[in-house]
PDB file of C-alpha atoms and ligand atoms in Angstrom:
ATOM      1  CA  MET A   1       0.140  -0.172  -0.192  1.00 92.00           C
ATOM      2  CA  ASN A   2       1.077   3.780  -0.808  1.00 96.00           C
ATOM      3  CA  ARG A   3       1.062   5.904   1.675  1.00 97.00           C
ATOM      4  CA  GLY A   4      -0.961   8.935   1.517  1.00 97.00           C
ATOM      5  CA  PRO A   5      -0.755  12.822   1.933  1.00 98.00           C
ATOM      6  CA  VAL A   6      -1.946  13.000   5.583  1.00 97.00           C
ATOM      7  CA  ASP A   7      -6.561  12.913   5.332  1.00 96.00           C
ATOM      8  CA  SER A   8      -7.454  16.737   4.797  1.00 95.00           C
ATOM      9  CA  THR A   9     -11.335  15.289   6.466  1.00 95.00           C
ATOM     10  CA  ARG A  10      -9.549  15.072   9.833  1.00 97.00           C
ATOM     11  CA  VAL A  11      -6.582  17.863  10.053  1.00 97.00           C
ATOM     12  CA  PRO A  12      -7.133  20.935   8.081  1.00 98.00           C
ATOM     13  CA  ARG A  13      -5.541  22.327   5.212  1.00 97.00           C
ATOM     14  CA  PHE A  14      -4.836  24.452   7.433  1.00 97.00           C
ATOM     15  CA  ALA A  15      -1.986  23.403   9.472  1.00 97.00           C
ATOM     16  CA  GLY A  16       1.191  20.920   9.672  1.00 96.00           C
ATOM     17  CA  PRO A  17       4.060  21.668   7.455  1.00 95.00           C
ATOM     18  CA  ALA A  18       3.492  22.371   3.909  1.00 97.00           C
ATOM     19  CA  THR A  19       5.164  19.259   2.048  1.00 98.00           C
ATOM     20  CA  PHE A  20       3.820  19.032  -2.012  1.00 98.00           C
ATOM     21  CA  ALA A  21      -0.003  17.805  -1.169  1.00 98.00           C
ATOM     22  CA  ARG A  22       0.594  16.994   1.930  1.00 98.00           C
ATOM     23  CA  LEU A  23       2.415  13.775   0.741  1.00 98.00           C
ATOM     24  CA  PRO A  24       4.937  11.730   3.028  1.00 98.00           C
ATOM     25  CA  ARG A  25       8.369  13.097   2.369  1.00 98.00           C
ATOM     26  CA  LEU A  26      11.339  10.512   0.985  1.00 98.00           C
ATOM     27  CA  ASP A  27      12.493   9.687   4.206  1.00 98.00           C
ATOM     28  CA  GLU A  28       8.822   8.495   5.701  1.00 98.00           C
ATOM     29  CA  VAL A  29       8.614   5.520   2.895  1.00 98.00           C
ATOM     30  CA  GLU A  30      10.867   2.801   2.158  1.00 97.00           C
ATOM     31  CA  ARG A  31      10.878   3.693  -1.694  1.00 97.00           C
ATOM     32  CA  ALA A  32       9.888   5.925  -4.248  1.00 98.00           C
ATOM     33  CA  ASP A  33       7.880   6.513  -8.098  1.00 98.00           C
ATOM     34  CA  VAL A  34       7.753   9.158  -8.713  1.00 98.00           C
ATOM     35  CA  ALA A  35       9.292  12.553  -6.064  1.00 98.00           C
ATOM     36  CA  VAL A  36       8.715  15.837  -6.045  1.00 98.00           C
ATOM     37  CA  VAL A  37      11.588  17.867  -5.745  1.00 99.00           C
ATOM     38  CA  GLY A  38      12.225  21.789  -5.823  1.00 99.00           C
ATOM     39  CA  VAL A  39      15.296  23.142  -7.029  1.00 99.00           C
ATOM     40  CA  PRO A  40      15.134  27.598  -5.290  1.00 99.00           C
ATOM     41  CA  PHE A  41      17.647  28.517  -7.473  1.00 99.00           C
ATOM     42  CA  ASP A  42      17.654  31.721  -9.701  1.00 98.00           C
ATOM     43  CA  THR A  43      20.446  32.781 -10.797  1.00 98.00           C
ATOM     44  CA  GLY A  44      20.498  32.163 -14.517  1.00 98.00           C
ATOM     45  CA  VAL A  45      17.743  34.560 -14.860  1.00 98.00           C
ATOM     46  CA  SER A  46      17.834  37.803 -17.341  1.00 98.00           C
ATOM     47  CA  TYR A  47      14.890  40.356 -15.414  1.00 98.00           C
ATOM     48  CA  ARG A  48      13.690  39.897 -12.093  1.00 98.00           C
ATOM     49  CA  PRO A  49      14.684  37.681  -9.747  1.00 98.00           C
ATOM     50  CA  GLY A  50      12.534  35.350  -7.211  1.00 98.00           C
ATOM     51  CA  ALA A  51      12.457  32.381  -8.201  1.00 99.00           C
ATOM     52  CA  ARG A  52      14.554  30.561  -5.861  1.00 98.00           C
ATOM     53  CA  PHE A  53      11.150  31.195  -3.587  1.00 98.00           C
ATOM     54  CA  GLY A  54       8.772  29.463  -6.159  1.00 99.00           C
ATOM     55  CA  PRO A  55       9.331  26.127  -4.658  1.00 99.00           C
ATOM     56  CA  ALA A  56       8.601  27.085  -1.271  1.00 98.00           C
ATOM     57  CA  ALA A  57       5.192  28.872  -2.486  1.00 98.00           C
ATOM     58  CA  VAL A  58       4.120  25.853  -5.149  1.00 99.00           C
ATOM     59  CA  ARG A  59       4.063  23.462  -1.450  1.00 98.00           C
ATOM     60  CA  GLU A  60       2.407  26.080  -0.040  1.00 98.00           C
ATOM     61  CA  ALA A  61      -0.266  26.474  -2.714  1.00 98.00           C
ATOM     62  CA  SER A  62      -1.219  23.017  -3.024  1.00 98.00           C
ATOM     63  CA  ARG A  63      -2.310  22.940  -0.273  1.00 98.00           C
ATOM     64  CA  LEU A  64      -6.301  22.062  -1.559  1.00 98.00           C
ATOM     65  CA  LEU A  65      -4.785  19.357  -3.866  1.00 98.00           C
ATOM     66  CA  ARG A  66      -6.941  16.282  -3.600  1.00 98.00           C
ATOM     67  CA  PRO A  67      -6.275  12.982  -3.520  1.00 97.00           C
ATOM     68  CA  TYR A  68      -8.528  11.684  -6.950  1.00 98.00           C
ATOM     69  CA  HIS A  69      -8.308  13.477 -10.652  1.00 98.00           C
ATOM     70  CA  PRO A  70     -10.845  13.363 -12.210  1.00 98.00           C
ATOM     71  CA  GLY A  71     -10.337  14.591 -15.216  1.00 97.00           C
ATOM     72  CA  LEU A  72      -7.622  11.985 -16.025  1.00 98.00           C
ATOM     73  CA  ASP A  73      -9.946   9.266 -13.462  1.00 97.00           C
ATOM     74  CA  VAL A  74      -6.475   8.026 -11.323  1.00 98.00           C
ATOM     75  CA  SER A  75      -5.538   8.820  -7.835  1.00 98.00           C
ATOM     76  CA  PRO A  76      -2.403   9.526  -8.000  1.00 98.00           C
ATOM     77  CA  PHE A  77      -0.938   8.937  -4.454  1.00 98.00           C
ATOM     78  CA  GLU A  78      -2.654   5.052  -4.336  1.00 98.00           C
ATOM     79  CA  ARG A  79      -1.956   4.176  -6.986  1.00 98.00           C
ATOM     80  CA  ALA A  80       2.246   5.509  -6.856  1.00 98.00           C
ATOM     81  CA  GLN A  81       4.140   6.396  -4.592  1.00 98.00           C
ATOM     82  CA  VAL A  82       4.399   9.782  -3.909  1.00 98.00           C
ATOM     83  CA  VAL A  83       7.042  11.645  -1.838  1.00 98.00           C
ATOM     84  CA  ASP A  84       8.233  14.991  -1.656  1.00 98.00           C
ATOM     85  CA  ALA A  85      11.354  14.773  -1.981  1.00 98.00           C
ATOM     86  CA  GLY A  86      12.616  18.731  -0.445  1.00 98.00           C
ATOM     87  CA  ASP A  87      15.327  20.822  -1.772  1.00 98.00           C
ATOM     88  CA  ILE A  88      18.501  20.400  -4.389  1.00 98.00           C
ATOM     89  CA  ALA A  89      20.418  22.927  -2.287  1.00 98.00           C
ATOM     90  CA  ALA A  90      21.868  25.037  -5.742  1.00 98.00           C
ATOM     91  CA  ASN A  91      24.823  26.789  -4.550  1.00 98.00           C
ATOM     92  CA  PRO A  92      23.736  30.608  -5.555  1.00 98.00           C
ATOM     93  CA  TYR A  93      26.820  32.009  -6.652  1.00 98.00           C
ATOM     94  CA  ASP A  94      28.292  29.890  -9.143  1.00 98.00           C
ATOM     95  CA  ILE A  95      26.115  28.497 -11.128  1.00 98.00           C
ATOM     96  CA  GLY A  96      27.765  25.905 -13.012  1.00 98.00           C
ATOM     97  CA  ALA A  97      28.330  24.992  -9.337  1.00 98.00           C
ATOM     98  CA  ALA A  98      24.749  25.319  -8.780  1.00 99.00           C
ATOM     99  CA  ILE A  99      24.407  22.460 -12.449  1.00 99.00           C
ATOM    100  CA  GLU A 100      26.331  19.915 -10.991  1.00 98.00           C
ATOM    101  CA  ALA A 101      24.253  19.548  -8.423  1.00 98.00           C
ATOM    102  CA  ILE A 102      21.470  19.568  -9.256  1.00 99.00           C
ATOM    103  CA  GLU A 103      22.525  16.511 -12.170  1.00 98.00           C
ATOM    104  CA  GLY A 104      24.438  14.811  -9.459  1.00 98.00           C
ATOM    105  CA  ALA A 105      20.773  14.314  -7.240  1.00 98.00           C
ATOM    106  CA  ALA A 106      18.910  14.071  -9.412  1.00 98.00           C
ATOM    107  CA  ASP A 107      20.899  11.050 -10.331  1.00 98.00           C
ATOM    108  CA  GLU A 108      20.867   9.617  -7.315  1.00 98.00           C
ATOM    109  CA  LEU A 109      17.014  10.375  -6.935  1.00 98.00           C
ATOM    110  CA  ASP A 110      15.732   6.540  -7.374  1.00 93.00           C
ATOM    111  CA  ALA A 111      11.711   8.167  -8.566  1.00 98.00           C
ATOM    112  CA  ARG A 112      10.749   9.326 -11.566  1.00 98.00           C
ATOM    113  CA  LEU A 113      10.923  13.414 -10.846  1.00 98.00           C
ATOM    114  CA  VAL A 114       8.337  16.263 -11.192  1.00 99.00           C
ATOM    115  CA  THR A 115      11.234  19.559 -10.407  1.00 99.00           C
ATOM    116  CA  ILE A 116       9.759  22.539  -8.706  1.00 98.00           C
ATOM    117  CA  GLY A 117      11.744  25.756  -9.857  1.00 98.00           C
ATOM    118  CA  GLY A 118      14.229  27.746  -9.779  1.00 97.00           C
ATOM    119  CA  ASP A 119      14.457  29.723 -13.009  1.00 99.00           C
ATOM    120  CA  HIS A 120      14.605  27.273 -16.374  1.00 99.00           C
ATOM    121  CA  THR A 121      18.087  26.922 -16.561  1.00 99.00           C
ATOM    122  CA  ILE A 122      17.512  23.626 -14.208  1.00 99.00           C
ATOM    123  CA  ALA A 123      16.058  22.484 -17.130  1.00 99.00           C
ATOM    124  CA  LEU A 124      19.351  21.358 -18.625  1.00 99.00           C
ATOM    125  CA  PRO A 125      20.746  19.044 -15.999  1.00 99.00           C
ATOM    126  CA  LEU A 126      17.048  17.511 -15.018  1.00 99.00           C
ATOM    127  CA  LEU A 127      17.941  17.003 -19.337  1.00 99.00           C
ATOM    128  CA  ARG A 128      21.238  15.060 -18.023  1.00 99.00           C
ATOM    129  CA  SER A 129      19.671  12.757 -15.969  1.00 98.00           C
ATOM    130  CA  VAL A 130      17.500  11.378 -17.465  1.00 98.00           C
ATOM    131  CA  ALA A 131      18.977  11.043 -20.191  1.00 98.00           C
ATOM    132  CA  LYS A 132      21.611   8.692 -19.232  1.00 98.00           C
ATOM    133  CA  ARG A 133      18.451   6.773 -17.590  1.00 98.00           C
ATOM    134  CA  HIS A 134      16.735   6.562 -21.074  1.00 98.00           C
ATOM    135  CA  GLY A 135      19.126   8.274 -24.370  1.00 98.00           C
ATOM    136  CA  PRO A 136      18.077  11.169 -26.229  1.00 98.00           C
ATOM    137  CA  VAL A 137      14.304  12.304 -24.856  1.00 98.00           C
ATOM    138  CA  ALA A 138      11.027  14.021 -25.995  1.00 99.00           C
ATOM    139  CA  LEU A 139      10.853  17.272 -24.766  1.00 99.00           C
ATOM    140  CA  VAL A 140       7.580  18.520 -25.083  1.00 99.00           C
ATOM    141  CA  HIS A 141       8.081  22.630 -23.861  1.00 99.00           C
ATOM    142  CA  PHE A 142       5.819  24.770 -22.515  1.00 99.00           C
ATOM    143  CA  ASP A 143       6.833  28.844 -22.090  1.00 99.00           C
ATOM    144  CA  ALA A 144       7.157  32.090 -23.865  1.00 99.00           C
ATOM    145  CA  HIS A 145       9.838  31.966 -24.771  1.00 99.00           C
ATOM    146  CA  LEU A 146      12.484  29.799 -27.083  1.00 98.00           C
ATOM    147  CA  ASP A 147      15.098  29.644 -24.236  1.00 98.00           C
ATOM    148  CA  THR A 148      16.992  28.561 -27.044  1.00 98.00           C
ATOM    149  CA  TRP A 149      19.357  31.803 -26.920  1.00 98.00           C
ATOM    150  CA  ASP A 150      23.393  31.373 -27.283  1.00 98.00           C
ATOM    151  CA  THR A 151      24.528  33.673 -24.324  1.00 98.00           C
ATOM    152  CA  TYR A 152      23.213  36.619 -22.068  1.00 98.00           C
ATOM    153  CA  PHE A 153      26.029  38.654 -21.558  1.00 98.00           C
ATOM    154  CA  GLY A 154      28.556  36.018 -22.565  1.00 98.00           C
ATOM    155  CA  ALA A 155      27.082  33.879 -20.397  1.00 98.00           C
ATOM    156  CA  GLU A 156      25.829  30.528 -21.597  1.00 98.00           C
ATOM    157  CA  TYR A 157      24.639  28.676 -18.828  1.00 98.00           C
ATOM    158  CA  THR A 158      20.966  30.979 -17.846  1.00 98.00           C
ATOM    159  CA  HIS A 159      17.459  30.859 -18.048  1.00 98.00           C
ATOM    160  CA  GLY A 160      17.688  31.631 -22.376  1.00 98.00           C
ATOM    161  CA  THR A 161      19.882  28.815 -22.962  1.00 98.00           C
ATOM    162  CA  PRO A 162      19.291  25.131 -21.750  1.00 99.00           C
ATOM    163  CA  PHE A 163      17.090  24.065 -24.727  1.00 99.00           C
ATOM    164  CA  ARG A 164      20.912  25.181 -27.317  1.00 98.00           C
ATOM    165  CA  ARG A 165      22.703  22.995 -24.731  1.00 98.00           C
ATOM    166  CA  ALA A 166      20.483  20.848 -24.304  1.00 99.00           C
ATOM    167  CA  VAL A 167      20.321  20.065 -27.959  1.00 99.00           C
ATOM    168  CA  GLU A 168      24.823  20.019 -28.367  1.00 98.00           C
ATOM    169  CA  GLU A 169      25.008  18.146 -25.627  1.00 98.00           C
ATOM    170  CA  GLY A 170      22.753  14.993 -27.194  1.00 98.00           C
ATOM    171  CA  ILE A 171      20.192  14.865 -25.099  1.00 98.00           C
ATOM    172  CA  LEU A 172      17.448  15.674 -26.216  1.00 99.00           C
ATOM    173  CA  ASP A 173      15.782  13.907 -29.898  1.00 98.00           C
ATOM    174  CA  THR A 174      16.328  16.672 -32.710  1.00 98.00           C
ATOM    175  CA  GLU A 175      13.196  14.138 -34.321  1.00 98.00           C
ATOM    176  CA  ALA A 176      11.010  15.472 -31.074  1.00 98.00           C
ATOM    177  CA  LEU A 177      11.284  18.722 -29.764  1.00 98.00           C
ATOM    178  CA  SER A 178       8.430  20.904 -29.226  1.00 98.00           C
ATOM    179  CA  HIS A 179       7.354  24.422 -28.474  1.00 99.00           C
ATOM    180  CA  VAL A 180       4.467  25.382 -26.989  1.00 99.00           C
ATOM    181  CA  GLY A 181       2.199  28.715 -26.051  1.00 99.00           C
ATOM    182  CA  ILE A 182       5.613  30.837 -27.785  1.00 98.00           C
ATOM    183  CA  ARG A 183       4.575  34.983 -28.610  1.00 98.00           C
ATOM    184  CA  GLY A 184       6.273  38.017 -27.497  1.00 98.00           C
ATOM    185  CA  PRO A 185       8.791  40.387 -29.301  1.00 98.00           C
ATOM    186  CA  LEU A 186      12.109  38.774 -31.018  1.00 98.00           C
ATOM    187  CA  TYR A 187      15.930  39.564 -31.148  1.00 98.00           C
ATOM    188  CA  GLY A 188      15.362  39.070 -34.239  1.00 98.00           C
ATOM    189  CA  LYS A 189      14.133  36.758 -36.557  1.00 98.00           C
ATOM    190  CA  LYS A 190      17.433  34.460 -36.420  1.00 98.00           C
ATOM    191  CA  ASP A 191      15.808  33.638 -33.219  1.00 98.00           C
ATOM    192  CA  LEU A 192      12.956  31.668 -35.569  1.00 98.00           C
ATOM    193  CA  GLU A 193      15.538  30.352 -37.675  1.00 98.00           C
ATOM    194  CA  ASP A 194      18.437  29.091 -34.605  1.00 98.00           C
ATOM    195  CA  ASP A 195      15.889  26.958 -32.968  1.00 98.00           C
ATOM    196  CA  ARG A 196      14.164  25.475 -35.805  1.00 98.00           C
ATOM    197  CA  ARG A 197      17.788  24.289 -37.255  1.00 98.00           C
ATOM    198  CA  LEU A 198      17.727  22.667 -33.784  1.00 98.00           C
ATOM    199  CA  GLY A 199      14.800  20.750 -35.119  1.00 98.00           C
ATOM    200  CA  PHE A 200      11.779  22.278 -32.732  1.00 98.00           C
ATOM    201  CA  GLY A 201       8.693  22.664 -34.334  1.00 98.00           C
ATOM    202  CA  ILE A 202       6.229  25.186 -32.438  1.00 98.00           C
ATOM    203  CA  LEU A 203       2.995  25.677 -32.034  1.00 98.00           C
ATOM    204  CA  THR A 204       2.760  29.992 -31.159  1.00 98.00           C
ATOM    205  CA  ALA A 205       0.574  30.901 -28.335  1.00 98.00           C
ATOM    206  CA  ALA A 206      -1.855  31.968 -31.363  1.00 98.00           C
ATOM    207  CA  ASP A 207      -2.109  28.428 -32.762  1.00 98.00           C
ATOM    208  CA  VAL A 208      -3.915  27.151 -29.757  1.00 98.00           C
ATOM    209  CA  LEU A 209      -6.489  29.793 -30.106  1.00 98.00           C
ATOM    210  CA  ARG A 210      -6.587  29.662 -33.820  1.00 98.00           C
ATOM    211  CA  ARG A 211      -6.199  25.825 -33.715  1.00 98.00           C
ATOM    212  CA  GLY A 212      -7.877  24.694 -31.578  1.00 98.00           C
ATOM    213  CA  LEU A 213      -6.685  22.368 -28.304  1.00 98.00           C
ATOM    214  CA  ASP A 214      -7.259  18.969 -30.247  1.00 98.00           C
ATOM    215  CA  GLU A 215      -5.269  19.447 -32.642  1.00 98.00           C
ATOM    216  CA  VAL A 216      -2.442  20.931 -30.624  1.00 98.00           C
ATOM    217  CA  ILE A 217      -2.696  18.106 -28.614  1.00 98.00           C
ATOM    218  CA  ASP A 218      -2.526  15.715 -31.949  1.00 98.00           C
ATOM    219  CA  VAL A 219       0.017  17.274 -33.590  1.00 98.00           C
ATOM    220  CA  LEU A 220       2.592  16.929 -29.987  1.00 98.00           C
ATOM    221  CA  ARG A 221       1.455  12.651 -29.626  1.00 98.00           C
ATOM    222  CA  GLN A 222       2.030  12.261 -33.719  1.00 98.00           C
ATOM    223  CA  ARG A 223       6.012  13.809 -32.805  1.00 98.00           C
ATOM    224  CA  VAL A 224       6.325  12.132 -29.651  1.00 98.00           C
ATOM    225  CA  GLY A 225       6.083   8.679 -30.777  1.00 98.00           C
ATOM    226  CA  ASP A 226       6.321   6.147 -28.222  1.00 98.00           C
ATOM    227  CA  ARG A 227       9.988   8.092 -27.183  1.00 98.00           C
ATOM    228  CA  PRO A 228      10.905   8.809 -23.669  1.00 98.00           C
ATOM    229  CA  MET A 229       9.120  12.363 -22.993  1.00 98.00           C
ATOM    230  CA  TYR A 230      10.120  15.172 -21.167  1.00 99.00           C
ATOM    231  CA  VAL A 231       8.138  18.464 -19.933  1.00 99.00           C
ATOM    232  CA  SER A 232       9.136  21.583 -18.896  1.00 99.00           C
ATOM    233  CA  VAL A 233       5.990  24.052 -18.198  1.00 99.00           C
ATOM    234  CA  ASP A 234       8.022  27.048 -17.888  1.00 99.00           C
ATOM    235  CA  ILE A 235       4.838  28.824 -16.116  1.00 99.00           C
ATOM    236  CA  ASP A 236       5.047  32.580 -17.660  1.00 99.00           C
ATOM    237  CA  VAL A 237       3.378  30.315 -20.917  1.00 99.00           C
ATOM    238  CA  LEU A 238      -0.248  31.271 -18.968  1.00 99.00           C
ATOM    239  CA  ASP A 239      -0.616  34.646 -19.956  1.00 99.00           C
ATOM    240  CA  PRO A 240       0.121  37.197 -16.424  1.00 98.00           C
ATOM    241  CA  ALA A 241      -3.790  37.746 -16.158  1.00 98.00           C
ATOM    242  CA  HIS A 242      -2.506  33.625 -14.556  1.00 98.00           C
ATOM    243  CA  ALA A 243      -0.005  34.194 -14.070  1.00 98.00           C
ATOM    244  CA  PRO A 244       0.615  36.907 -12.678  1.00 98.00           C
ATOM    245  CA  GLY A 245       4.280  35.876 -10.896  1.00 99.00           C
ATOM    246  CA  THR A 246       7.095  35.265 -12.962  1.00 99.00           C
ATOM    247  CA  GLY A 247      10.298  37.098 -14.300  1.00 98.00           C
ATOM    248  CA  THR A 248       9.785  37.485 -18.073  1.00 98.00           C
ATOM    249  CA  PRO A 249       5.636  38.027 -18.922  1.00 98.00           C
ATOM    250  CA  GLU A 250       4.292  38.377 -22.064  1.00 98.00           C
ATOM    251  CA  ALA A 251       1.593  39.618 -22.986  1.00 98.00           C
ATOM    252  CA  GLY A 252      -0.848  37.426 -25.203  1.00 98.00           C
ATOM    253  CA  GLY A 253      -0.477  33.436 -23.395  1.00 98.00           C
ATOM    254  CA  LEU A 254      -2.511  30.265 -22.821  1.00 98.00           C
ATOM    255  CA  THR A 255      -5.487  30.392 -19.882  1.00 98.00           C
ATOM    256  CA  SER A 256      -4.970  27.760 -17.097  1.00 98.00           C
ATOM    257  CA  ARG A 257      -7.413  25.839 -18.502  1.00 98.00           C
ATOM    258  CA  GLU A 258      -5.918  25.127 -21.880  1.00 98.00           C
ATOM    259  CA  LEU A 259      -2.504  24.722 -20.550  1.00 99.00           C
ATOM    260  CA  LEU A 260      -3.316  21.724 -17.964  1.00 98.00           C
ATOM    261  CA  GLU A 261      -6.426  20.306 -20.984  1.00 98.00           C
ATOM    262  CA  ILE A 262      -2.803  19.757 -23.763  1.00 98.00           C
ATOM    263  CA  LEU A 263      -1.130  18.169 -20.834  1.00 98.00           C
ATOM    264  CA  ARG A 264      -4.620  15.815 -19.750  1.00 98.00           C
ATOM    265  CA  GLY A 265      -3.872  15.413 -23.937  1.00 98.00           C
ATOM    266  CA  LEU A 266      -0.628  13.882 -22.721  1.00 98.00           C
ATOM    267  CA  ALA A 267      -2.177  11.120 -21.177  1.00 98.00           C
ATOM    268  CA  GLY A 268      -0.253   7.308 -22.678  1.00 95.00           C
ATOM    269  CA  CYS A 269       3.101   8.958 -23.686  1.00 98.00           C
ATOM    270  CA  HIS A 270       5.600   7.558 -22.487  1.00 98.00           C
ATOM    271  CA  LEU A 271       6.110  10.981 -19.513  1.00 98.00           C
ATOM    272  CA  VAL A 272      10.391  10.456 -18.063  1.00 98.00           C
ATOM    273  CA  GLY A 273      10.179  13.162 -15.569  1.00 98.00           C
ATOM    274  CA  ALA A 274       8.798  17.035 -15.447  1.00 99.00           C
ATOM    275  CA  ASP A 275       9.642  20.058 -14.328  1.00 99.00           C
ATOM    276  CA  VAL A 276       7.621  23.402 -13.786  1.00 99.00           C
ATOM    277  CA  VAL A 277      10.150  26.471 -13.333  1.00 99.00           C
ATOM    278  CA  GLU A 278       9.988  29.826 -12.849  1.00 99.00           C
ATOM    279  CA  VAL A 279       6.831  30.976 -10.097  1.00 99.00           C
ATOM    280  CA  ALA A 280       8.734  34.287  -8.556  1.00 99.00           C
ATOM    281  CA  PRO A 281       6.066  34.302  -6.135  1.00 98.00           C
ATOM    282  CA  ALA A 282       6.657  38.102  -4.860  1.00 98.00           C
ATOM    283  CA  TYR A 283       5.623  39.288  -8.139  1.00 98.00           C
ATOM    284  CA  ASP A 284       1.859  37.105  -7.570  1.00 98.00           C
ATOM    285  CA  HIS A 285      -1.007  38.632  -6.363  1.00 98.00           C
ATOM    286  CA  ALA A 286      -3.711  35.779  -4.410  1.00 98.00           C
ATOM    287  CA  GLU A 287      -1.276  32.313  -4.750  1.00 98.00           C
ATOM    288  CA  ILE A 288      -2.500  33.005  -8.429  1.00 98.00           C
ATOM    289  CA  THR A 289       0.364  31.808 -10.269  1.00 99.00           C
ATOM    290  CA  SER A 290       1.712  29.082  -7.591  1.00 98.00           C
ATOM    291  CA  VAL A 291      -1.322  27.751  -6.855  1.00 98.00           C
ATOM    292  CA  ALA A 292      -1.821  26.521 -11.227  1.00 99.00           C
ATOM    293  CA  ALA A 293       2.140  25.766 -10.351  1.00 99.00           C
ATOM    294  CA  SER A 294       0.975  23.517  -8.211  1.00 99.00           C
ATOM    295  CA  HIS A 295      -2.223  21.746 -10.019  1.00 98.00           C
ATOM    296  CA  VAL A 296       0.453  21.553 -13.306  1.00 99.00           C
ATOM    297  CA  ALA A 297       2.496  20.085 -10.983  1.00 99.00           C
ATOM    298  CA  TYR A 298      -0.500  17.692  -9.685  1.00 98.00           C
ATOM    299  CA  ASP A 299      -1.308  16.865 -13.420  1.00 98.00           C
ATOM    300  CA  LEU A 300       2.669  16.078 -14.104  1.00 98.00           C
ATOM    301  CA  ILE A 301       2.081  13.773 -11.371  1.00 98.00           C
ATOM    302  CA  GLY A 302      -1.377  12.292 -12.953  1.00 98.00           C
ATOM    303  CA  LEU A 303       0.534  11.283 -16.247  1.00 98.00           C
ATOM    304  CA  LEU A 304       3.520   9.600 -14.379  1.00 98.00           C
ATOM    305  CA  ALA A 305       0.947   7.687 -11.743  1.00 98.00           C
ATOM    306  CA  ILE A 306      -1.262   5.967 -14.859  1.00 97.00           C
ATOM    307  CA  GLN A 307       2.158   4.637 -16.011  1.00 96.00           C
ATOM    308  CA  GLU A 308       2.153   2.589 -12.866  1.00 93.00           C
ATOM    309  CA  LYS A 309       0.296  -0.845 -12.924  1.00 82.00           C
ATOM    310  CA  ARG A 310      -2.779  -0.378 -11.376  1.00 73.00           C
ATOM    311  CA  ALA A 311      -2.127  -1.644  -8.037  1.00 59.00           C
TER     312      ALA A 311
HETATM  313  N1  ALG B 401      11.759  32.385 -18.842  1.00 88.35           N
HETATM  314  C1  ALG B 401      13.071  32.668 -19.103  1.00 88.35           C
HETATM  315  N2  ALG B 401      13.095  30.499 -18.977  1.00 88.35           N
HETATM  316  N3  ALG B 401      13.256  32.763 -20.171  1.00 88.35           N
HETATM  317  C2  ALG B 401      13.168  34.231 -20.635  1.00 88.35           C
HETATM  318  C3  ALG B 401      14.529  34.795 -21.278  1.00 88.35           C
HETATM  319  C4  ALG B 401      14.071  36.120 -22.274  1.00 88.35           C
HETATM  320  C5  ALG B 401      15.338  37.298 -22.324  1.00 88.35           C
HETATM  321  O1  ALG B 401      15.401  37.343 -21.121  1.00 88.35           O
HETATM  322  O2  ALG B 401      15.446  37.927 -23.602  1.00 88.35           O
HETATM  323 ZN1   ZN B 402      10.041  31.702 -20.156  1.00 88.35          ZN
HETATM  324 ZN1   ZN B 403      11.968  28.931 -19.845  1.00 88.35          ZN
END
């Protein structure tokens, strides 16, 4: 029997420590299938800082989650042993050391990870870790931004560059790379040419509106096929109305309803790991962003859990 969250019908949700969804800590169980892990790191940002406080805010907002997911018809915490593995200690003064620590900690965690950031820099070491287990993976990347730029101020490892580095390192399957929710001004047309050359296909925020959810889901599923798939969700894929608490907001984004529906549309794909990044609580209001991020994480856990054999 898997150990689930604290029972909210007996202990009020607002009481006790805020592990993700009030799940047990990793050290309280014998083994874990799925681990939620925080990476409070934001030294890679190019604009507003503050995503280092993302993991704490998302855990706090996750107190209200309930144990049954009707959209996926699964009780994820029954189907899989899901735990909160705490935070990875990442050096805030040395991006290289932080990236190494994140990769090392991810390697050591013997579970499929849903990582709460932190800025988008952290996707690179997380992808390195999944690629060690699965080889180059398919990527479904939800973001307002391409994050395939080359450098910022000469720096190669930033929150705007993880996916270019990942392609260069050969840890992504370049036949199966998608961005969803892209919008907003770029530095130049070359950004799109470079991105295409790296192998990415783009479904813009306008595509989500005009082509609709079913077609977007179809395109993504076809591109992923049966490959191992990593899902990276930059919360700024949502419109600032749905996610004000983030560092590089762009107008014209997805609703949280659209994002959650697309995620559910990936049910049955071979998800091997995921992250939710760029929640910067200082710019949030009424926990709008951290509530959205906690639901995204819950859906990702649901997608991982449905791959476990029924108990
Ligand atoms: N939010 C992420 N990951 N990247 C934004 C980089 C956009 C820029 O500074 O040009
Ligand atoms: Zn972004
Ligand atoms: Zn990003």
